[in-house]
C-alpha positions as CSV (number, residue, x, y, z in Angstrom):
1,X,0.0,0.0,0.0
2,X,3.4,2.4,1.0
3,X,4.5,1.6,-2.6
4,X,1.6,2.0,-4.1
5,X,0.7,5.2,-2.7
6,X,3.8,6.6,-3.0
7,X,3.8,6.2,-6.8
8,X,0.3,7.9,-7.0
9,X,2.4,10.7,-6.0
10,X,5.2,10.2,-8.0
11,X,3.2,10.3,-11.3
12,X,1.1,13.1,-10.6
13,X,1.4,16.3,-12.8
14,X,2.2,19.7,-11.2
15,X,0.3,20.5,-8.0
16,X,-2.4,22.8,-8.5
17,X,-4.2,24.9,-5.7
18,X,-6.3,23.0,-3.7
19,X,-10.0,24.5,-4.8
20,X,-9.6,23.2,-8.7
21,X,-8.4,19.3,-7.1
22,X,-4.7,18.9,-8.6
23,X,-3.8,16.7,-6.1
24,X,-1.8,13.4,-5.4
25,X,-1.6,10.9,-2.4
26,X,1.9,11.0,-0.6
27,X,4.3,7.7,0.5
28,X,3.1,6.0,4.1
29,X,-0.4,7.9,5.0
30,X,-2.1,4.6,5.7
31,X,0.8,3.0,8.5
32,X,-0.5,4.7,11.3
33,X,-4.1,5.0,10.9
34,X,-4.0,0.9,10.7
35,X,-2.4,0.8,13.8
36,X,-4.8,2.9,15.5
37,X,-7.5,1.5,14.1
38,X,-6.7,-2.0,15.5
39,X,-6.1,-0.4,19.1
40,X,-9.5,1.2,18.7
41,X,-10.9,-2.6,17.4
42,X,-9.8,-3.2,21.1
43,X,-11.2,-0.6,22.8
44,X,-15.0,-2.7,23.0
45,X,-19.1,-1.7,22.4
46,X,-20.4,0.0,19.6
47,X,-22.0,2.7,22.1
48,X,-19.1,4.3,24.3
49,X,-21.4,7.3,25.6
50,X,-23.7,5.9,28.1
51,X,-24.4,6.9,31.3
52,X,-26.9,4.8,33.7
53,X,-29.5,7.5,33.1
54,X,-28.6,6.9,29.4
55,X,-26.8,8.3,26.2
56,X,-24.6,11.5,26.2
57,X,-27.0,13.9,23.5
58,X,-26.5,17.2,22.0
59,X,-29.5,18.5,22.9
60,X,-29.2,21.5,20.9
61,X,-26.8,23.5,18.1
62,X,-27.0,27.1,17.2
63,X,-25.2,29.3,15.0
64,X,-24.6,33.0,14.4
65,X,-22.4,35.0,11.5
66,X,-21.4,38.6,11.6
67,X,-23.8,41.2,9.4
68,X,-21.5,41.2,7.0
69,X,-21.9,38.8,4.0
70,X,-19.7,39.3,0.8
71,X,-20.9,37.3,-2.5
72,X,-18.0,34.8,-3.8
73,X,-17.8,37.0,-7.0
74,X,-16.7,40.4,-5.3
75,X,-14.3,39.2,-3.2
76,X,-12.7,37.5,-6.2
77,X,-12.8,40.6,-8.2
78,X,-11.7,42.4,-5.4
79,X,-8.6,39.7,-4.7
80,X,-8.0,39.8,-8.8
81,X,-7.5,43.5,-8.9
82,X,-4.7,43.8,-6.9
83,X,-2.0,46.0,-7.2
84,X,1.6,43.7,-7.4
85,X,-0.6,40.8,-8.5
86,X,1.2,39.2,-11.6
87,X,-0.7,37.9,-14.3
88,X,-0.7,34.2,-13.1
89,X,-1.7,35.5,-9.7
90,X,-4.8,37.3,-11.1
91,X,-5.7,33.8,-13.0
92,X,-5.2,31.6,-10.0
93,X,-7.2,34.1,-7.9
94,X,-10.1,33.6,-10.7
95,X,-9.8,30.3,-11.0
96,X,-9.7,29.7,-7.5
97,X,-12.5,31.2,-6.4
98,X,-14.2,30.3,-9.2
99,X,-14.1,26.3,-8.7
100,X,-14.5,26.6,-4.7
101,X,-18.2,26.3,-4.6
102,X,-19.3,29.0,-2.6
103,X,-21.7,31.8,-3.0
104,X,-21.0,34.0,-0.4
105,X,-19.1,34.4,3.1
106,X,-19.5,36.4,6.4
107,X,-17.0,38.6,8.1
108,X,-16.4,41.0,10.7
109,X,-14.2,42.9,8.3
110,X,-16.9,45.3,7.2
111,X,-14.6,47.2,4.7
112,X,-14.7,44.6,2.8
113,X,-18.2,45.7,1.4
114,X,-16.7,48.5,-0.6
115,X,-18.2,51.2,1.4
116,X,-17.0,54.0,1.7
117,X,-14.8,54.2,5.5
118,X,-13.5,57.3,7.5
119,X,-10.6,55.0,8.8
120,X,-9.3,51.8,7.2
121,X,-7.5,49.1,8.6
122,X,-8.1,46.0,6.4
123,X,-8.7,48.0,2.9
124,X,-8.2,51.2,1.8
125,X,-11.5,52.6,0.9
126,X,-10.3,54.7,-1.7
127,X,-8.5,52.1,-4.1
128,X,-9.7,48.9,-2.9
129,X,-6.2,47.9,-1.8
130,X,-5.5,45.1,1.1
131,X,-3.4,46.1,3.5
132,X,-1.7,44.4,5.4
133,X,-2.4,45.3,8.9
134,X,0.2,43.9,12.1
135,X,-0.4,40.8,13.9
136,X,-1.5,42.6,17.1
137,X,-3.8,44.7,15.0
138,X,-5.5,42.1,13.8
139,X,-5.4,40.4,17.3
140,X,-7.8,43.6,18.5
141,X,-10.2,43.6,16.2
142,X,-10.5,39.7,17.2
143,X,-10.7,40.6,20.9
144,X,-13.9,43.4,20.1
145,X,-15.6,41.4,17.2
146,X,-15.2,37.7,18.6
147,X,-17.7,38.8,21.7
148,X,-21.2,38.9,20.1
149,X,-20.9,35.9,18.0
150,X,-19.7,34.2,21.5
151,X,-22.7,35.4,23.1
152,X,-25.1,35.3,20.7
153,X,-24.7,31.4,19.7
154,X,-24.9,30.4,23.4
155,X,-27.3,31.8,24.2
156,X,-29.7,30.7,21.5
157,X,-28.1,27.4,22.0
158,X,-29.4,27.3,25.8
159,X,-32.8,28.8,24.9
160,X,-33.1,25.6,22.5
161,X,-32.4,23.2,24.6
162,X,-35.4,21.3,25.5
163,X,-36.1,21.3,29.5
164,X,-33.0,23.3,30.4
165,X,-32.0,27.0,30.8
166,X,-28.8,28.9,31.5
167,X,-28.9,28.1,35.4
168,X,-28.6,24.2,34.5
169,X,-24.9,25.2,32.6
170,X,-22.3,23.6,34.4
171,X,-19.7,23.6,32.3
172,X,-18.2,26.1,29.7
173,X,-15.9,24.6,27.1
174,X,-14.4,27.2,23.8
175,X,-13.1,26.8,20.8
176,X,-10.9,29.0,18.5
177,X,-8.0,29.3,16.4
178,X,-7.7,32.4,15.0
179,X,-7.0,34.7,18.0
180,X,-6.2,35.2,21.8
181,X,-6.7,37.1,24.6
182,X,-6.8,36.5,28.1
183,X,-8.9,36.0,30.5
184,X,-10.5,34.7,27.2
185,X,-13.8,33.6,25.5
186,X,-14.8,31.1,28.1
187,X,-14.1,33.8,30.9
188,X,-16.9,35.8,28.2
189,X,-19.7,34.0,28.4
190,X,-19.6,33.0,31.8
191,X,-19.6,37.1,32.7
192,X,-21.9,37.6,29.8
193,X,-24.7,35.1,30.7
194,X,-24.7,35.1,34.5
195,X,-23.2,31.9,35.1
196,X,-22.3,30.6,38.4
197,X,-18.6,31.8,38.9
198,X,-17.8,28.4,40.0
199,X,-18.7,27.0,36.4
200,X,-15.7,24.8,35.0
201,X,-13.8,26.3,32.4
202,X,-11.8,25.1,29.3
203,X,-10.3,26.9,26.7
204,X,-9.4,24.7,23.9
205,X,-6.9,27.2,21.5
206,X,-5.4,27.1,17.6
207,X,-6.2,23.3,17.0
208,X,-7.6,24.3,13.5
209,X,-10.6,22.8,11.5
210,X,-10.7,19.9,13.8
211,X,-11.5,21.8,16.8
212,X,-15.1,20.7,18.0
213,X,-14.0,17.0,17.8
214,X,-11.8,17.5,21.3
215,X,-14.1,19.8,22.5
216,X,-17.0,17.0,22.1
217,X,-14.9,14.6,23.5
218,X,-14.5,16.6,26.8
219,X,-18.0,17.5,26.9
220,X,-19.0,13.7,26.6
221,X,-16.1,13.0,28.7
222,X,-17.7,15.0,31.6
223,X,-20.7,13.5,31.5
224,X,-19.7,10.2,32.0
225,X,-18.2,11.2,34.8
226,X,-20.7,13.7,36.1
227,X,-24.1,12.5,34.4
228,X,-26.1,15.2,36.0
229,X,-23.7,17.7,33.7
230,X,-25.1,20.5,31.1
231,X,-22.0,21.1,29.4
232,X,-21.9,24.4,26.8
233,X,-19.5,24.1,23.5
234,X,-18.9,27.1,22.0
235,X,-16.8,27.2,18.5
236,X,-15.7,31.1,17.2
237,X,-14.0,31.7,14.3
238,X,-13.0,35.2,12.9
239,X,-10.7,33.7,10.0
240,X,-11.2,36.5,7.5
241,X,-9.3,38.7,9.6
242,X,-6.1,36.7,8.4
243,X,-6.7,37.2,4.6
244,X,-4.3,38.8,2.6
245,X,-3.5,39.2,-0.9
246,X,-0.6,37.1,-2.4
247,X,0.7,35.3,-5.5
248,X,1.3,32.4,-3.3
249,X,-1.3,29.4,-4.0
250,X,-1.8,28.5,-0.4
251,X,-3.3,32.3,0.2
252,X,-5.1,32.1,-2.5
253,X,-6.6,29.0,-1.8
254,X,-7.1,30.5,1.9
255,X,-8.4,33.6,0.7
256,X,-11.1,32.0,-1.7
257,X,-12.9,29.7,1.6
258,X,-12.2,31.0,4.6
259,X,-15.2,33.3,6.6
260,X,-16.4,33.9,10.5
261,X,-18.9,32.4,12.5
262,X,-19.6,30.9,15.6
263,X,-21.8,27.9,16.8
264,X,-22.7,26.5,20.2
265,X,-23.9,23.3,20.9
266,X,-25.4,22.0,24.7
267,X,-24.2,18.6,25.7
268,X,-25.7,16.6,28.4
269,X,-26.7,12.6,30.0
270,X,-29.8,13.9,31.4
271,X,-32.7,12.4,29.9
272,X,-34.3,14.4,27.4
273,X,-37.9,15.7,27.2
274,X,-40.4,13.8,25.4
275,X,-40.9,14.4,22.0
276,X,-37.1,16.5,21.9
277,X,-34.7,15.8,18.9
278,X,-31.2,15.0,19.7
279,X,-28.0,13.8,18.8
280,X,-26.9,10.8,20.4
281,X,-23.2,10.5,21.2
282,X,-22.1,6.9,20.1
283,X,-18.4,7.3,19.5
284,X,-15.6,9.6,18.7
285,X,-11.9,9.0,17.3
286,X,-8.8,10.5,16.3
287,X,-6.7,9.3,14.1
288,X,-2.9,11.1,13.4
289,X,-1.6,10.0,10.6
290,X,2.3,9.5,9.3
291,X,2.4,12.5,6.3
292,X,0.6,15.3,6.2
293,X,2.3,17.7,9.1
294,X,4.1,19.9,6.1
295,X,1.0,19.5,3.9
296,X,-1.4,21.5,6.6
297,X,-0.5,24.1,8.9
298,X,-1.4,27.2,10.9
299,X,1.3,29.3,12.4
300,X,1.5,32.9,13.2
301,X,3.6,35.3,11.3
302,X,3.9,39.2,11.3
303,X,1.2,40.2,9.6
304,X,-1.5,38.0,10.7
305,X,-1.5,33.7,10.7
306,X,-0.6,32.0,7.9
307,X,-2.3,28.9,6.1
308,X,-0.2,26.4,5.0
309,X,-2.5,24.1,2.9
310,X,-1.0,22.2,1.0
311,X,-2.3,21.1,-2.8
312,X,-2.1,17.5,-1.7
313,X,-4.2,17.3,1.1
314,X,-7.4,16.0,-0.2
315,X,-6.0,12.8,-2.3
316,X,-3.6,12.6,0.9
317,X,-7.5,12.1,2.5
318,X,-8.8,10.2,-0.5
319,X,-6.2,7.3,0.1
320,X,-6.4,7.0,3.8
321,X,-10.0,8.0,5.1
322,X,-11.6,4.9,4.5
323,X,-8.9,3.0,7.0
324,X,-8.7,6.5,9.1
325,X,-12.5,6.0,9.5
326,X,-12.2,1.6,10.5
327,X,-12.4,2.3,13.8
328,X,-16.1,4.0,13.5
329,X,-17.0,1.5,10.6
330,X,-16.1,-1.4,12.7
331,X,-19.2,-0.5,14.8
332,X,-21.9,0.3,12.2
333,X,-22.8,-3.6,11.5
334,X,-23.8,-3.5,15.8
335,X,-26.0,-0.5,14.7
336,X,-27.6,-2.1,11.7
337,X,-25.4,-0.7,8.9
338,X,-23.3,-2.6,6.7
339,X,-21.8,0.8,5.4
340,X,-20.7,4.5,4.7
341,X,-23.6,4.2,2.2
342,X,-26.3,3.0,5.2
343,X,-25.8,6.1,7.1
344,X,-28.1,8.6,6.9
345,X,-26.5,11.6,6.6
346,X,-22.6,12.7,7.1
347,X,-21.1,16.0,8.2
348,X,-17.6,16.7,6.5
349,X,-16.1,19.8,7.1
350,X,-16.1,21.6,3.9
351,X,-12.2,22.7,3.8
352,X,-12.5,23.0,0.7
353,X,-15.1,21.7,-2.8
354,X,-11.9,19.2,-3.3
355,X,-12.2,17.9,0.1
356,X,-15.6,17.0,-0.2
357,X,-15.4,15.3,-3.9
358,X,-12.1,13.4,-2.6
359,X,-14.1,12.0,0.7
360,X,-17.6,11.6,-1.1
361,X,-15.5,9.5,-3.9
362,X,-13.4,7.7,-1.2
363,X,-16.6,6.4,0.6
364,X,-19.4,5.8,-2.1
365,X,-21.2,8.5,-0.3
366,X,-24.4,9.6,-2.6
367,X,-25.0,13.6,-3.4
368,X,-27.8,13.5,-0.7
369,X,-25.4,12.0,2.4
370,X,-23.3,14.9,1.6
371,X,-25.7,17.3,1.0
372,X,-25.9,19.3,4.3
373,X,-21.8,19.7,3.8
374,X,-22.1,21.2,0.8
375,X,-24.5,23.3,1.8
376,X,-22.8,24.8,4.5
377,X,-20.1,25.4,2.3
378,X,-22.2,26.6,-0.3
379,X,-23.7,29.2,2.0
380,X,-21.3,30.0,4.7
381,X,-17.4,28.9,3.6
382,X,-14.9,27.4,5.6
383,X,-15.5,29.0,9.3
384,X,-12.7,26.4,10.7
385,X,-13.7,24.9,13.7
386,X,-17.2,25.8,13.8
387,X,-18.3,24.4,10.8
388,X,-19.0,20.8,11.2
389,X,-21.1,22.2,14.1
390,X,-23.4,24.6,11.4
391,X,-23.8,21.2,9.4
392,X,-25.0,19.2,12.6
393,X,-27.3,22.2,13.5
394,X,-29.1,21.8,10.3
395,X,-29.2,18.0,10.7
396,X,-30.4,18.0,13.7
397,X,-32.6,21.8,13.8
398,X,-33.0,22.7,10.3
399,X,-33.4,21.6,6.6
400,X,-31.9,18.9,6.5
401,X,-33.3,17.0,9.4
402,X,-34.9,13.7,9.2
403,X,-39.0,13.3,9.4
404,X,-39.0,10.7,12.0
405,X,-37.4,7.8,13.0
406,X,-33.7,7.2,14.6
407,X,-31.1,7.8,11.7
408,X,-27.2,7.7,11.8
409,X,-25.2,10.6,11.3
410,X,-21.6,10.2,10.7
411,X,-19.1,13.4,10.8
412,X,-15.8,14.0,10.0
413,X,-13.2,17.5,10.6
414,X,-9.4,17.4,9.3
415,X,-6.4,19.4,10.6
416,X,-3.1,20.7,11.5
417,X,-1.5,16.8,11.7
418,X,-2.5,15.7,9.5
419,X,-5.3,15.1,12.0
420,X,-8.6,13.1,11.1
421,X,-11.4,14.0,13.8
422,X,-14.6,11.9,13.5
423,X,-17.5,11.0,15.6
424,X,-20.9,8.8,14.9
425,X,-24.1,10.2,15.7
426,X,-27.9,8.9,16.0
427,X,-30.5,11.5,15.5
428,X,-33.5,10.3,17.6
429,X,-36.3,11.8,19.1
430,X,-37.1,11.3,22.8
């Protein structure tokens, strides 16, 4: 399989950018993931999150976005007209943005509407050039704007959660990537929405796309240990405040997905209400894998973070997802599937359109398993870590939710690693 993959690679034509799919595996992805896999085979039952007053559920998922929504052709055109762009720079960018599958994004950049600004930080309103504004610049404008997404998705998230209000919180647990301060977001919305102060905290910081997948696993986590727990996952991102213009393909690429958003999701044993739709925790897995930590990468430079993402990454996911994903697949025949194609419905965060061809060809998935992912990135971009929680909330809330009956969910985050995140799901109602 080493061999094999590694001549994939070999005989693949120039790399192109990751949004129009040039890709090719690379030498040793599958190694590891086998080996974890057959510890996992180990590890026992089919249903790991059970209490004795039963299953760990997300009871509820909501999101919010800043006001700010740019259509996928302006920010192209605005991207294409740079000045110090070269030629090929101005195709890539069009090509780019072009073939990622988006519509439109939200940001907390509002400049980036083309209105007319007194002060501009981001771009100048005058000749629609990106600047490129410090680190700690961009750092502030993450420590004002972050707040009311924070805020906003929690506490819609607690207000949805059947039988339970903010008093019932126990513990906090945050997400983000793409800024700090401190005392930081989890610090927020315990001030913010009156929590007790002795409310348990976590912070979980700069983990990339994969985020919610550790955060889930220490809300669940918690509530085996403390089944009377209402633990609160928030996920916010404010990526767009990293864009910059470039000829390099990787910030292109990130230029062209990347948005902001937030989404919070209530986790808890205790029983739900009847008639209440949840999600019910069955398992969760990680899987690192031998290539892939030069391929996908988020460090922070001068003038903001920097996206390393490499043209690779999604036949480097192609090759080894199915045996990345064993571990979970091993425990579908105990749930009556035989399958990837016998679950319902599958949340893949949407790095990218590539990503989602790449994983949807790797698994025989069908357009309509994939349908809420594409959706998601169809309507909202690449929000990093909150993402695969905007697809759940529509699985389980929204449009894409089933009519009745229990149905598995299955859903999947990649990262910094390279890092395969995944959990299976069973949307029931109580």
């Amino acid at each position: 399989m080493q061999r094999g993959l590694a001549s994939a690679r070999d005989a693949a034509s120039p790399a192109t950018p990751a949004a129009a799919g040039g890709y090719a595996p690379r030498r040793g992805v599958t190694a590891r993931r086998h080996r974890r896999a057959t510890s996992s085979e180990q590890r026992g039952p089919a249903v790991i999150a059970s209490t004795p007053t039963g299953p760990v559920n997300v009871v509820s998922i909501a999101t919010a976005v800043p006001p700010t929504s740019l259509p996928q052709d302006e920010v192209r055109d605005l991207f294409a007209g740079q000045p110090g762009l070269g030629r090929l720079g101005r195709r890539l960018v069009g090509t780019v943005f072009d073939a990622s599958a988006i519509d439109r994004r939200h940001t907390v950049i509002d400049e980036l509407d083309g209105e007319p600004r007194d002060a501009s930080i981001f771009v100048d309103a005058a000749t629609r050039t990106v600047l490129r504004p410090s680190t700690g610049t961009r750092n502030a404008v993450y420590t004002r704007a972050v707040r009311p997404l924070l805020t906003d998705a929690a506490e819609q998230a607690i207000a949805d959660a059947p039988g339970l209000d903010r008093g019932d919180v126990s513990h906090v647990i945050t997400v983000s990537c793409t800024g700090f301060f401190a005392p930081g977001p989890d610090h927020l919305l315990v001030r913010d929405l009156g929590l007790a102060p002795s409310t348990r905290r976590l912070h979980i910081g700069f983990m990339g796309c994969y985020g919610a997948f550790p955060a889930l696993r220490a809300a669940v986590s918690t509530c085996l240990a403390e089944p009377d727990a209402v633990v609160l996952v928030v996920c916010v991102e404010l990526c767009t405040l990293h864009l910059r213009s470039s000829d390099d393909p990787d910030t292109i690429v990130a230029s062209s997905v990347f948005a902001d958003g937030a989404a919070a999701a209530v986790v808890t044993a205790r029983p739900a209400p009847a008639g209440a739709a949840v999600l019910e925790v069955l398992a969760l897995e990680t899987v690192l894998t031998d290539e892939g930590e030069a391929d996908m990468a988020w460090t922070i430079g001068d003038v903001g973070f920097e996206m390393v993402l490499s043209s690779y990454v999604p036949r480097i996911l192609e090759a080894g997802i199915a045996t990345a994903l064993r571990p979970l697949a091993d425990r579908l025949p105990a749930l009556g599937a035989d399958g990837w194609p016998q679950v319902g419905q599958f949340a893949v965060h949407p790095g990218g359109r590539a990503i989602l061809d790449r994983v949807q060809h790797a698994l025989d998935l069908s357009d309509e398993q994939l349908a809420p992912s594409r959706a998601v990135l169809r309507g909202f971009g690449n929000m990093s870590s909150a993402t695969v929680l905007f697809i759940l909330a529509r699985i389980l809330h929204g449009a894409d939710a089933a009519p009745a009956g229990p149905e598995l969910v299955a859903a999947m985050a990649f990262g910094p690693g390279l890092t395969v995140e995944s959990a299976l799901l069973r949307r029931v109602t109580s």
